[in-house]
Amino acid sequence: MNGNHEEVHMLAMAKGANMLLMFLLEIGVLISVGYWGFTLSTGWAVKLLAGIGAPVLFAVLWGLFAAGGGTNATYPLTGIARGLFEIAWFGGGALALYLAGAAAPAAILAVAFAVNAVLRLVWQQS
């Protein structure tokens, strides 16, 4: 019986770690699009606008459609719409890193999101 309790505890810890990863990925996307903006080969005004504006735009979109697994969103998406939004949002972060010349971090972000998303589906996490 003690072994079963330990398995339940380990699964709960893994689920908690997956939700922490989701939060870190969200922050990572905001950092990624900001980084992209500041790496543009244009004048400082455009760099500043893109470097600050892109994360603000992404944050607003997240808040409108996906915040808190949808529970804190203004217009929460569910099902396939939520999945497509996440793919576009996290994919946008990975694309921003790639366009900024950071292909390896872009790949890591994309793979980490994919693993996180699959685990959230399997474990029925928001």
Tab-separated table of N, CA, C and O in Angstrom:
chain	number	residue	atom	x	y	z
A	1	MET	N	0.826	-1.197	0.000
A	1	MET	CA	0.000	0.000	0.000
A	1	MET	C	0.871	1.262	0.000
A	1	MET	O	0.535	2.238	-0.626
A	2	ASN	N	2.014	1.198	0.667
A	2	ASN	CA	2.903	2.343	0.723
A	2	ASN	C	3.469	2.671	-0.656
A	2	ASN	O	3.632	3.824	-1.014
A	3	GLY	N	3.757	1.643	-1.471
A	3	GLY	CA	4.255	1.852	-2.821
A	3	GLY	C	3.255	2.605	-3.683
A	3	GLY	O	3.636	3.463	-4.472
A	4	ASN	N	1.984	2.285	-3.544
A	4	ASN	CA	0.942	2.973	-4.304
A	4	ASN	C	0.868	4.446	-3.912
A	4	ASN	O	0.703	5.314	-4.768
A	5	HIS	N	1.006	4.722	-2.626
A	5	HIS	CA	0.991	6.106	-2.135
A	5	HIS	C	2.165	6.884	-2.735
A	5	HIS	O	2.008	8.045	-3.130
A	6	GLU	N	3.326	6.238	-2.812
A	6	GLU	CA	4.502	6.895	-3.387
A	6	GLU	C	4.303	7.163	-4.878
A	6	GLU	O	4.713	8.216	-5.372
A	7	GLU	N	3.674	6.242	-5.587
A	7	GLU	CA	3.409	6.441	-7.013
A	7	GLU	C	2.456	7.607	-7.229
A	7	GLU	O	2.653	8.421	-8.133
A	8	VAL	N	1.436	7.687	-6.402
A	8	VAL	CA	0.481	8.797	-6.498
A	8	VAL	C	1.191	10.109	-6.217
A	8	VAL	O	0.981	11.111	-6.914
A	9	HIS	N	2.061	10.110	-5.205
A	9	HIS	CA	2.816	11.316	-4.851
A	9	HIS	C	3.751	11.723	-5.997
A	9	HIS	O	3.844	12.913	-6.332
A	10	MET	N	4.436	10.755	-6.596
A	10	MET	CA	5.346	11.041	-7.709
A	10	MET	C	4.579	11.590	-8.916
A	10	MET	O	5.043	12.510	-9.583
A	11	LEU	N	3.414	11.025	-9.192
A	11	LEU	CA	2.603	11.508	-10.305
A	11	LEU	C	2.138	12.935	-10.037
A	11	LEU	O	2.163	13.787	-10.930
A	12	ALA	N	1.740	13.205	-8.809
A	12	ALA	CA	1.320	14.564	-8.455
A	12	ALA	C	2.475	15.543	-8.620
A	12	ALA	O	2.285	16.668	-9.111
A	13	MET	N	3.682	15.122	-8.243
A	13	MET	CA	4.851	15.982	-8.409
A	13	MET	C	5.149	16.205	-9.896
A	13	MET	O	5.482	17.323	-10.301
A	14	ALA	N	5.022	15.160	-10.702
A	14	ALA	CA	5.266	15.282	-12.139
A	14	ALA	C	4.244	16.224	-12.775
A	14	ALA	O	4.595	17.056	-13.617
A	15	LYS	N	2.993	16.109	-12.367
A	15	LYS	CA	1.954	17.000	-12.889
A	15	LYS	C	2.235	18.449	-12.493
A	15	LYS	O	2.052	19.369	-13.289
A	16	GLY	N	2.654	18.642	-11.252
A	16	GLY	CA	3.009	19.989	-10.799
A	16	GLY	C	4.185	20.553	-11.581
A	16	GLY	O	4.188	21.725	-11.968
A	17	ALA	N	5.183	19.714	-11.842
A	17	ALA	CA	6.344	20.141	-12.621
A	17	ALA	C	5.929	20.499	-14.047
A	17	ALA	O	6.455	21.451	-14.638
A	18	ASN	N	4.979	19.760	-14.597
A	18	ASN	CA	4.512	20.052	-15.950
A	18	ASN	C	3.799	21.401	-15.999
A	18	ASN	O	3.943	22.150	-16.964
A	19	MET	N	3.036	21.718	-14.971
A	19	MET	CA	2.365	23.016	-14.948
A	19	MET	C	3.382	24.142	-14.734
A	19	MET	O	3.234	25.232	-15.294
A	20	LEU	N	4.424	23.882	-13.946
A	20	LEU	CA	5.497	24.868	-13.804
A	20	LEU	C	6.178	25.075	-15.147
A	20	LEU	O	6.468	26.214	-15.535
A	21	LEU	N	6.424	23.985	-15.877
A	21	LEU	CA	7.016	24.100	-17.206
A	21	LEU	C	6.121	24.948	-18.112
A	21	LEU	O	6.625	25.794	-18.860
A	22	MET	N	4.821	24.759	-18.041
A	22	MET	CA	3.895	25.543	-18.863
A	22	MET	C	4.066	27.039	-18.568
A	22	MET	O	4.159	27.857	-19.476
A	23	PHE	N	4.141	27.384	-17.302
A	23	PHE	CA	4.319	28.784	-16.915
A	23	PHE	C	5.652	29.313	-17.440
A	23	PHE	O	5.719	30.427	-17.992
A	24	LEU	N	6.717	28.532	-17.283
A	24	LEU	CA	8.028	28.961	-17.763
A	24	LEU	C	8.053	29.107	-19.286
A	24	LEU	O	8.696	30.015	-19.817
A	25	LEU	N	7.345	28.222	-19.978
A	25	LEU	CA	7.239	28.345	-21.431
A	25	LEU	C	6.502	29.624	-21.820
A	25	LEU	O	6.871	30.294	-22.793
A	26	GLU	N	5.463	29.972	-21.074
A	26	GLU	CA	4.723	31.207	-21.341
A	26	GLU	C	5.654	32.414	-21.211
A	26	GLU	O	5.667	33.292	-22.083
A	27	ILE	N	6.421	32.437	-20.133
A	27	ILE	CA	7.386	33.522	-19.925
A	27	ILE	C	8.433	33.500	-21.034
A	27	ILE	O	8.834	34.536	-21.557
A	28	GLY	N	8.862	32.294	-21.412
A	28	GLY	CA	9.851	32.148	-22.472
A	28	GLY	C	9.389	32.723	-23.793
A	28	GLY	O	10.183	33.316	-24.544
A	29	VAL	N	8.119	32.551	-24.109
A	29	VAL	CA	7.584	33.122	-25.356
A	29	VAL	C	7.656	34.640	-25.307
A	29	VAL	O	8.074	35.284	-26.279
A	30	LEU	N	7.279	35.224	-24.187
A	30	LEU	CA	7.315	36.690	-24.076
A	30	LEU	C	8.742	37.210	-24.206
A	30	LEU	O	8.987	38.213	-24.885
A	31	ILE	N	9.682	36.517	-23.570
A	31	ILE	CA	11.090	36.905	-23.686
A	31	ILE	C	11.565	36.733	-25.133
A	31	ILE	O	12.282	37.579	-25.666
A	32	SER	N	11.158	35.649	-25.759
A	32	SER	CA	11.585	35.358	-27.131
A	32	SER	C	11.137	36.421	-28.119
A	32	SER	O	11.923	36.871	-28.961
A	33	VAL	N	9.875	36.833	-28.036
A	33	VAL	CA	9.398	37.832	-28.996
A	33	VAL	C	10.010	39.198	-28.703
A	33	VAL	O	10.248	39.985	-29.625
A	34	GLY	N	10.292	39.471	-27.428
A	34	GLY	CA	10.992	40.709	-27.100
A	34	GLY	C	12.419	40.693	-27.636
A	34	GLY	O	12.889	41.672	-28.221
A	35	TYR	N	13.088	39.575	-27.453
A	35	TYR	CA	14.445	39.420	-27.966
A	35	TYR	C	14.477	39.615	-29.481
A	35	TYR	O	15.322	40.331	-30.011
A	36	TRP	N	13.523	38.979	-30.166
A	36	TRP	CA	13.427	39.138	-31.618
A	36	TRP	C	13.331	40.616	-31.992
A	36	TRP	O	14.026	41.092	-32.886
A	37	GLY	N	12.462	41.341	-31.302
A	37	GLY	CA	12.263	42.752	-31.624
A	37	GLY	C	13.534	43.564	-31.494
A	37	GLY	O	13.832	44.422	-32.340
A	38	PHE	N	14.315	43.267	-30.455
A	38	PHE	CA	15.545	44.028	-30.241
A	38	PHE	C	16.678	43.593	-31.161
A	38	PHE	O	17.716	44.255	-31.203
A	39	THR	N	16.506	42.489	-31.891
A	39	THR	CA	17.547	42.057	-32.824
A	39	THR	C	17.276	42.507	-34.258
A	39	THR	O	18.068	42.206	-35.142
A	40	LEU	N	16.184	43.192	-34.484
A	40	LEU	CA	15.888	43.669	-35.842
A	40	LEU	C	16.993	44.605	-36.317
A	40	LEU	O	17.542	45.377	-35.532
A	41	SER	N	17.311	44.524	-37.587
A	41	SER	CA	18.391	45.358	-38.137
A	41	SER	C	17.829	46.669	-38.679
A	41	SER	O	17.996	46.995	-39.852
A	42	THR	N	17.154	47.370	-37.816
A	42	THR	CA	16.579	48.664	-38.170
A	42	THR	C	17.015	49.681	-37.131
A	42	THR	O	17.814	49.384	-36.253
A	43	GLY	N	16.461	50.849	-37.206
A	43	GLY	CA	16.792	51.884	-36.230
A	43	GLY	C	16.303	51.535	-34.833
A	43	GLY	O	15.464	50.657	-34.640
A	44	TRP	N	16.818	52.248	-33.866
A	44	TRP	CA	16.470	51.971	-32.470
A	44	TRP	C	14.996	52.193	-32.165
A	44	TRP	O	14.434	51.524	-31.304
A	45	ALA	N	14.365	53.119	-32.849
A	45	ALA	CA	12.942	53.357	-32.602
A	45	ALA	C	12.123	52.109	-32.935
A	45	ALA	O	11.249	51.702	-32.160
A	46	VAL	N	12.432	51.481	-34.070
A	46	VAL	CA	11.711	50.262	-34.467
A	46	VAL	C	12.066	49.111	-33.533
A	46	VAL	O	11.201	48.342	-33.121
A	47	LYS	N	13.352	48.998	-33.178
A	47	LYS	CA	13.773	47.955	-32.242
A	47	LYS	C	13.033	48.097	-30.912
A	47	LYS	O	12.568	47.117	-30.340
A	48	LEU	N	12.960	49.314	-30.428
A	48	LEU	CA	12.279	49.571	-29.162
A	48	LEU	C	10.793	49.244	-29.263
A	48	LEU	O	10.230	48.585	-28.379
A	49	LEU	N	10.173	49.680	-30.347
A	49	LEU	CA	8.750	49.404	-30.542
A	49	LEU	C	8.494	47.902	-30.644
A	49	LEU	O	7.592	47.369	-29.994
A	50	ALA	N	9.289	47.198	-31.442
A	50	ALA	CA	9.100	45.752	-31.599
A	50	ALA	C	9.509	44.995	-30.347
A	50	ALA	O	8.837	44.037	-29.945
A	51	GLY	N	10.602	45.403	-29.720
A	51	GLY	CA	11.096	44.713	-28.534
A	51	GLY	C	10.171	44.811	-27.341
A	51	GLY	O	10.119	43.913	-26.506
A	52	ILE	N	9.430	45.892	-27.261
A	52	ILE	CA	8.452	46.054	-26.179
A	52	ILE	C	7.051	45.712	-26.666
A	52	ILE	O	6.273	45.070	-25.956
A	53	GLY	N	6.745	46.119	-27.882
A	53	GLY	CA	5.394	45.918	-28.416
A	53	GLY	C	5.033	44.467	-28.655
A	53	GLY	O	3.900	44.046	-28.382
A	54	ALA	N	5.970	43.667	-29.166
A	54	ALA	CA	5.660	42.253	-29.440
A	54	ALA	C	5.293	41.486	-28.173
A	54	ALA	O	4.271	40.786	-28.152
A	55	PRO	N	6.071	41.616	-27.077
A	55	PRO	CA	5.657	40.913	-25.859
A	55	PRO	C	4.321	41.416	-25.305
A	55	PRO	O	3.526	40.629	-24.788
A	56	VAL	N	4.074	42.715	-25.433
A	56	VAL	CA	2.795	43.253	-24.964
A	56	VAL	C	1.655	42.661	-25.787
A	56	VAL	O	0.630	42.232	-25.230
A	57	LEU	N	1.825	42.611	-27.099
A	57	LEU	CA	0.799	42.031	-27.969
A	57	LEU	C	0.564	40.562	-27.618
A	57	LEU	O	-0.580	40.131	-27.465
A	58	PHE	N	1.634	39.799	-27.461
A	58	PHE	CA	1.492	38.381	-27.114
A	58	PHE	C	0.814	38.222	-25.747
A	58	PHE	O	-0.027	37.343	-25.569
A	59	ALA	N	1.192	39.062	-24.778
A	59	ALA	CA	0.589	38.981	-23.444
A	59	ALA	C	-0.903	39.300	-23.498
A	59	ALA	O	-1.713	38.644	-22.837
A	60	VAL	N	-1.268	40.301	-24.279
A	60	VAL	CA	-2.686	40.657	-24.417
A	60	VAL	C	-3.462	39.502	-25.038
A	60	VAL	O	-4.545	39.135	-24.560
A	61	LEU	N	-2.908	38.894	-26.078
A	61	LEU	CA	-3.579	37.752	-26.711
A	61	LEU	C	-3.746	36.597	-25.730
A	61	LEU	O	-4.798	35.966	-25.666
A	62	TRP	N	-2.688	36.325	-24.954
A	62	TRP	CA	-2.762	35.246	-23.963
A	62	TRP	C	-3.843	35.559	-22.930
A	62	TRP	O	-4.632	34.701	-22.554
A	63	GLY	N	-3.870	36.791	-22.472
A	63	GLY	CA	-4.869	37.193	-21.487
A	63	GLY	C	-6.290	37.109	-22.025
A	63	GLY	O	-7.214	36.725	-21.310
A	64	LEU	N	-6.462	37.454	-23.272
A	64	LEU	CA	-7.794	37.406	-23.865
A	64	LEU	C	-8.299	35.977	-24.062
A	64	LEU	O	-9.480	35.706	-23.857
A	65	PHE	N	-7.410	35.070	-24.467
A	65	PHE	CA	-7.883	33.761	-24.917
A	65	PHE	C	-7.402	32.547	-24.129
A	65	PHE	O	-7.991	31.477	-24.269
A	66	ALA	N	-6.350	32.680	-23.314
A	66	ALA	CA	-5.783	31.459	-22.742
A	66	ALA	C	-5.334	31.545	-21.293
A	66	ALA	O	-4.938	30.529	-20.730
A	67	ALA	N	-5.355	32.692	-20.671
A	67	ALA	CA	-4.792	32.855	-19.328
A	67	ALA	C	-5.407	31.890	-18.320
A	67	ALA	O	-6.611	31.646	-18.328
A	68	GLY	N	-4.552	31.365	-17.482
A	68	GLY	CA	-5.004	30.462	-16.418
A	68	GLY	C	-5.673	29.212	-16.941
A	68	GLY	O	-6.619	28.722	-16.328
A	69	GLY	N	-5.183	28.699	-18.056
A	69	GLY	CA	-5.829	27.532	-18.644
A	69	GLY	C	-7.218	27.855	-19.178
A	69	GLY	O	-8.027	26.969	-19.414
A	70	GLY	N	-7.488	29.128	-19.349
A	70	GLY	CA	-8.791	29.574	-19.833
A	70	GLY	C	-9.670	30.127	-18.731
A	70	GLY	O	-10.578	30.898	-18.997
A	71	THR	N	-9.379	29.773	-17.489
A	71	THR	CA	-10.226	30.232	-16.385
A	71	THR	C	-10.092	31.727	-16.127
A	71	THR	O	-11.015	32.349	-15.632
A	72	ASN	N	-8.943	32.307	-16.470
A	72	ASN	CA	-8.731	33.741	-16.267
A	72	ASN	C	-8.820	34.538	-17.558
A	72	ASN	O	-8.607	35.742	-17.555
A	73	ALA	N	-9.101	33.873	-18.670
A	73	ALA	CA	-9.155	34.547	-19.965
A	73	ALA	C	-10.469	35.295	-20.135
A	73	ALA	O	-11.514	34.880	-19.625
A	74	THR	N	-10.402	36.402	-20.859
A	74	THR	CA	-11.603	37.181	-21.146
A	74	THR	C	-12.545	36.404	-22.066
A	74	THR	O	-13.749	36.372	-21.854
A	75	TYR	N	-11.977	35.796	-23.089
A	75	TYR	CA	-12.731	34.982	-24.051
A	75	TYR	C	-12.067	33.600	-24.138
A	75	TYR	O	-11.324	33.336	-25.086
A	76	PRO	N	-12.301	32.749	-23.146
A	76	PRO	CA	-11.557	31.480	-23.086
A	76	PRO	C	-11.842	30.566	-24.274
A	76	PRO	O	-12.987	30.388	-24.674
A	77	LEU	N	-10.770	30.051	-24.824
A	77	LEU	CA	-10.868	29.078	-25.902
A	77	LEU	C	-10.814	27.675	-25.305
A	77	LEU	O	-10.130	27.444	-24.316
A	78	THR	N	-11.513	26.747	-25.930
A	78	THR	CA	-11.492	25.360	-25.469
A	78	THR	C	-11.321	24.436	-26.673
A	78	THR	O	-11.481	24.851	-27.820
A	79	GLY	N	-11.010	23.200	-26.378
A	79	GLY	CA	-10.935	22.176	-27.414
A	79	GLY	C	-9.922	22.491	-28.494
A	79	GLY	O	-8.815	22.968	-28.218
A	80	ILE	N	-10.323	22.243	-29.731
A	80	ILE	CA	-9.431	22.420	-30.874
A	80	ILE	C	-9.011	23.881	-31.023
A	80	ILE	O	-7.855	24.172	-31.348
A	81	ALA	N	-9.911	24.802	-30.762
A	81	ALA	CA	-9.566	26.228	-30.874
A	81	ALA	C	-8.442	26.578	-29.902
A	81	ALA	O	-7.500	27.300	-30.258
A	82	ARG	N	-8.514	26.044	-28.688
A	82	ARG	CA	-7.454	26.278	-27.696
A	82	ARG	C	-6.143	25.669	-28.185
A	82	ARG	O	-5.078	26.288	-28.104
A	83	GLY	N	-6.203	24.451	-28.700
A	83	GLY	CA	-5.010	23.788	-29.196
A	83	GLY	C	-4.356	24.555	-30.332
A	83	GLY	O	-3.132	24.740	-30.349
A	84	LEU	N	-5.158	25.025	-31.263
A	84	LEU	CA	-4.627	25.789	-32.396
A	84	LEU	C	-4.035	27.122	-31.932
A	84	LEU	O	-2.999	27.560	-32.436
A	85	PHE	N	-4.701	27.749	-30.974
A	85	PHE	CA	-4.182	29.002	-30.438
A	85	PHE	C	-2.822	28.772	-29.784
A	85	PHE	O	-1.881	29.532	-30.009
A	86	GLU	N	-2.719	27.716	-28.974
A	86	GLU	CA	-1.445	27.424	-28.308
A	86	GLU	C	-0.350	27.130	-29.324
A	86	GLU	O	0.784	27.593	-29.162
A	87	ILE	N	-0.670	26.365	-30.347
A	87	ILE	CA	0.330	26.053	-31.373
A	87	ILE	C	0.811	27.340	-32.042
A	87	ILE	O	2.018	27.546	-32.233
A	88	ALA	N	-0.125	28.230	-32.359
A	88	ALA	CA	0.247	29.503	-32.985
A	88	ALA	C	1.043	30.382	-32.025
A	88	ALA	O	2.046	31.001	-32.403
A	89	TRP	N	0.628	30.437	-30.755
A	89	TRP	CA	1.254	31.325	-29.776
A	89	TRP	C	2.664	30.848	-29.446
A	89	TRP	O	3.623	31.624	-29.521
A	90	PHE	N	2.786	29.577	-29.064
A	90	PHE	CA	4.108	29.048	-28.728
A	90	PHE	C	4.969	28.915	-29.979
A	90	PHE	O	6.184	29.127	-29.924
A	91	GLY	N	4.348	28.576	-31.103
A	91	GLY	CA	5.067	28.542	-32.368
A	91	GLY	C	5.589	29.913	-32.748
A	91	GLY	O	6.685	30.043	-33.299
A	92	GLY	N	4.816	30.939	-32.445
A	92	GLY	CA	5.256	32.306	-32.685
A	92	GLY	C	6.493	32.647	-31.872
A	92	GLY	O	7.411	33.321	-32.362
A	93	GLY	N	6.536	32.174	-30.645
A	93	GLY	CA	7.720	32.391	-29.812
A	93	GLY	C	8.937	31.678	-30.382
A	93	GLY	O	10.036	32.238	-30.446
A	94	ALA	N	8.750	30.426	-30.801
A	94	ALA	CA	9.854	29.660	-31.390
A	94	ALA	C	10.302	30.304	-32.703
A	94	ALA	O	11.502	30.422	-32.976
A	95	LEU	N	9.346	30.742	-33.519
A	95	LEU	CA	9.676	31.399	-34.781
A	95	LEU	C	10.445	32.693	-34.530
A	95	LEU	O	11.409	33.002	-35.244
A	96	ALA	N	10.043	33.436	-33.527
A	96	ALA	CA	10.739	34.681	-33.202
A	96	ALA	C	12.200	34.401	-32.849
A	96	ALA	O	13.107	35.105	-33.306
A	97	LEU	N	12.443	33.364	-32.053
A	97	LEU	CA	13.819	33.007	-31.722
A	97	LEU	C	14.592	32.605	-32.968
A	97	LEU	O	15.743	33.008	-33.158
A	98	TYR	N	13.961	31.815	-33.806
A	98	TYR	CA	14.621	31.380	-35.039
A	98	TYR	C	14.984	32.579	-35.916
A	98	TYR	O	16.092	32.674	-36.433
A	99	LEU	N	14.049	33.499	-36.074
A	99	LEU	CA	14.296	34.683	-36.896
A	99	LEU	C	15.360	35.591	-36.289
A	99	LEU	O	16.014	36.356	-37.005
A	100	ALA	N	15.530	35.505	-34.971
A	100	ALA	CA	16.556	36.299	-34.296
A	100	ALA	C	17.921	35.615	-34.366
A	100	ALA	O	18.894	36.103	-33.803
A	101	GLY	N	17.984	34.463	-35.051
A	101	GLY	CA	19.252	33.770	-35.209
A	101	GLY	C	19.561	32.777	-34.112
A	101	GLY	O	20.692	32.318	-33.985
A	102	ALA	N	18.564	32.429	-33.322
A	102	ALA	CA	18.755	31.489	-32.215
A	102	ALA	C	18.010	30.194	-32.517
A	102	ALA	O	16.991	29.879	-31.894
A	103	ALA	N	18.520	29.439	-33.494
A	103	ALA	CA	17.825	28.229	-33.951
A	103	ALA	C	17.754	27.152	-32.870
A	103	ALA	O	16.714	26.518	-32.709
A	104	ALA	N	18.839	26.931	-32.137
A	104	ALA	CA	18.824	25.880	-31.112
A	104	ALA	C	17.822	26.202	-29.996
A	104	ALA	O	17.001	25.352	-29.637
A	105	PRO	N	17.834	27.421	-29.428
A	105	PRO	CA	16.809	27.743	-28.431
A	105	PRO	C	15.393	27.670	-28.996
A	105	PRO	O	14.457	27.282	-28.289
A	106	ALA	N	15.229	28.019	-30.262
A	106	ALA	CA	13.910	27.918	-30.896
A	106	ALA	C	13.445	26.473	-30.915
A	106	ALA	O	12.287	26.174	-30.603
A	107	ALA	N	14.348	25.564	-31.270
A	107	ALA	CA	14.006	24.133	-31.299
A	107	ALA	C	13.696	23.622	-29.899
A	107	ALA	O	12.744	22.852	-29.711
A	108	ILE	N	14.456	24.057	-28.923
A	108	ILE	CA	14.219	23.628	-27.538
A	108	ILE	C	12.848	24.106	-27.071
A	108	ILE	O	12.093	23.352	-26.446
A	109	LEU	N	12.516	25.356	-27.364
A	109	LEU	CA	11.200	25.888	-26.988
A	109	LEU	C	10.085	25.085	-27.637
A	109	LEU	O	9.108	24.708	-26.980
A	110	ALA	N	10.229	24.797	-28.919
A	110	ALA	CA	9.195	24.053	-29.647
A	110	ALA	C	9.038	22.634	-29.093
A	110	ALA	O	7.908	22.168	-28.871
A	111	VAL	N	10.143	21.953	-28.849
A	111	VAL	CA	10.074	20.578	-28.326
A	111	VAL	C	9.520	20.572	-26.902
A	111	VAL	O	8.685	19.730	-26.561
A	112	ALA	N	9.971	21.511	-26.079
A	112	ALA	CA	9.461	21.573	-24.701
A	112	ALA	C	7.956	21.825	-24.694
A	112	ALA	O	7.224	21.224	-23.902
A	113	PHE	N	7.484	22.707	-25.585
A	113	PHE	CA	6.045	22.940	-25.674
A	113	PHE	C	5.320	21.668	-26.097
A	113	PHE	O	4.281	21.330	-25.541
A	114	ALA	N	5.842	20.973	-27.103
A	114	ALA	CA	5.181	19.757	-27.592
A	114	ALA	C	5.073	18.710	-26.492
A	114	ALA	O	4.007	18.111	-26.290
A	115	VAL	N	6.151	18.497	-25.745
A	115	VAL	CA	6.123	17.519	-24.644
A	115	VAL	C	5.130	17.966	-23.585
A	115	VAL	O	4.311	17.174	-23.099
A	116	ASN	N	5.189	19.236	-23.230
A	116	ASN	CA	4.273	19.777	-22.227
A	116	ASN	C	2.826	19.624	-22.660
A	116	ASN	O	1.966	19.214	-21.872
A	117	ALA	N	2.533	19.924	-23.923
A	117	ALA	CA	1.159	19.838	-24.417
A	117	ALA	C	0.656	18.400	-24.399
A	117	ALA	O	-0.485	18.149	-23.994
A	118	VAL	N	1.492	17.465	-24.819
A	118	VAL	CA	1.084	16.055	-24.810
A	118	VAL	C	0.806	15.602	-23.381
A	118	VAL	O	-0.218	14.953	-23.111
A	119	LEU	N	1.686	15.952	-22.452
A	119	LEU	CA	1.467	15.559	-21.059
A	119	LEU	C	0.209	16.209	-20.484
A	119	LEU	O	-0.541	15.569	-19.738
A	120	ARG	N	-0.045	17.465	-20.836
A	120	ARG	CA	-1.274	18.109	-20.359
A	120	ARG	C	-2.512	17.410	-20.907
A	120	ARG	O	-3.511	17.281	-20.204
A	121	LEU	N	-2.449	16.951	-22.143
A	121	LEU	CA	-3.577	16.208	-22.704
A	121	LEU	C	-3.752	14.862	-21.990
A	121	LEU	O	-4.868	14.501	-21.598
A	122	VAL	N	-2.670	14.137	-21.811
A	122	VAL	CA	-2.731	12.825	-21.161
A	122	VAL	C	-3.222	12.956	-19.725
A	122	VAL	O	-4.033	12.166	-19.272
A	123	TRP	N	-2.717	13.977	-19.026
A	123	TRP	CA	-3.076	14.149	-17.625
A	123	TRP	C	-4.290	15.054	-17.433
A	123	TRP	O	-4.661	15.384	-16.307
A	124	GLN	N	-4.902	15.481	-18.512
A	124	GLN	CA	-6.108	16.334	-18.482
A	124	GLN	C	-5.882	17.596	-17.648
A	124	GLN	O	-6.663	17.953	-16.781
A	125	GLN	N	-4.767	18.257	-17.952
A	125	GLN	CA	-4.441	19.510	-17.298
A	125	GLN	C	-4.815	20.663	-18.230
A	125	GLN	O	-4.755	20.525	-19.444
A	126	SER	N	-5.162	21.799	-17.670
A	126	SER	CA	-5.531	22.971	-18.483
A	126	SER	C	-4.309	23.604	-19.090
A	126	SER	O	-3.290	23.684	-18.539
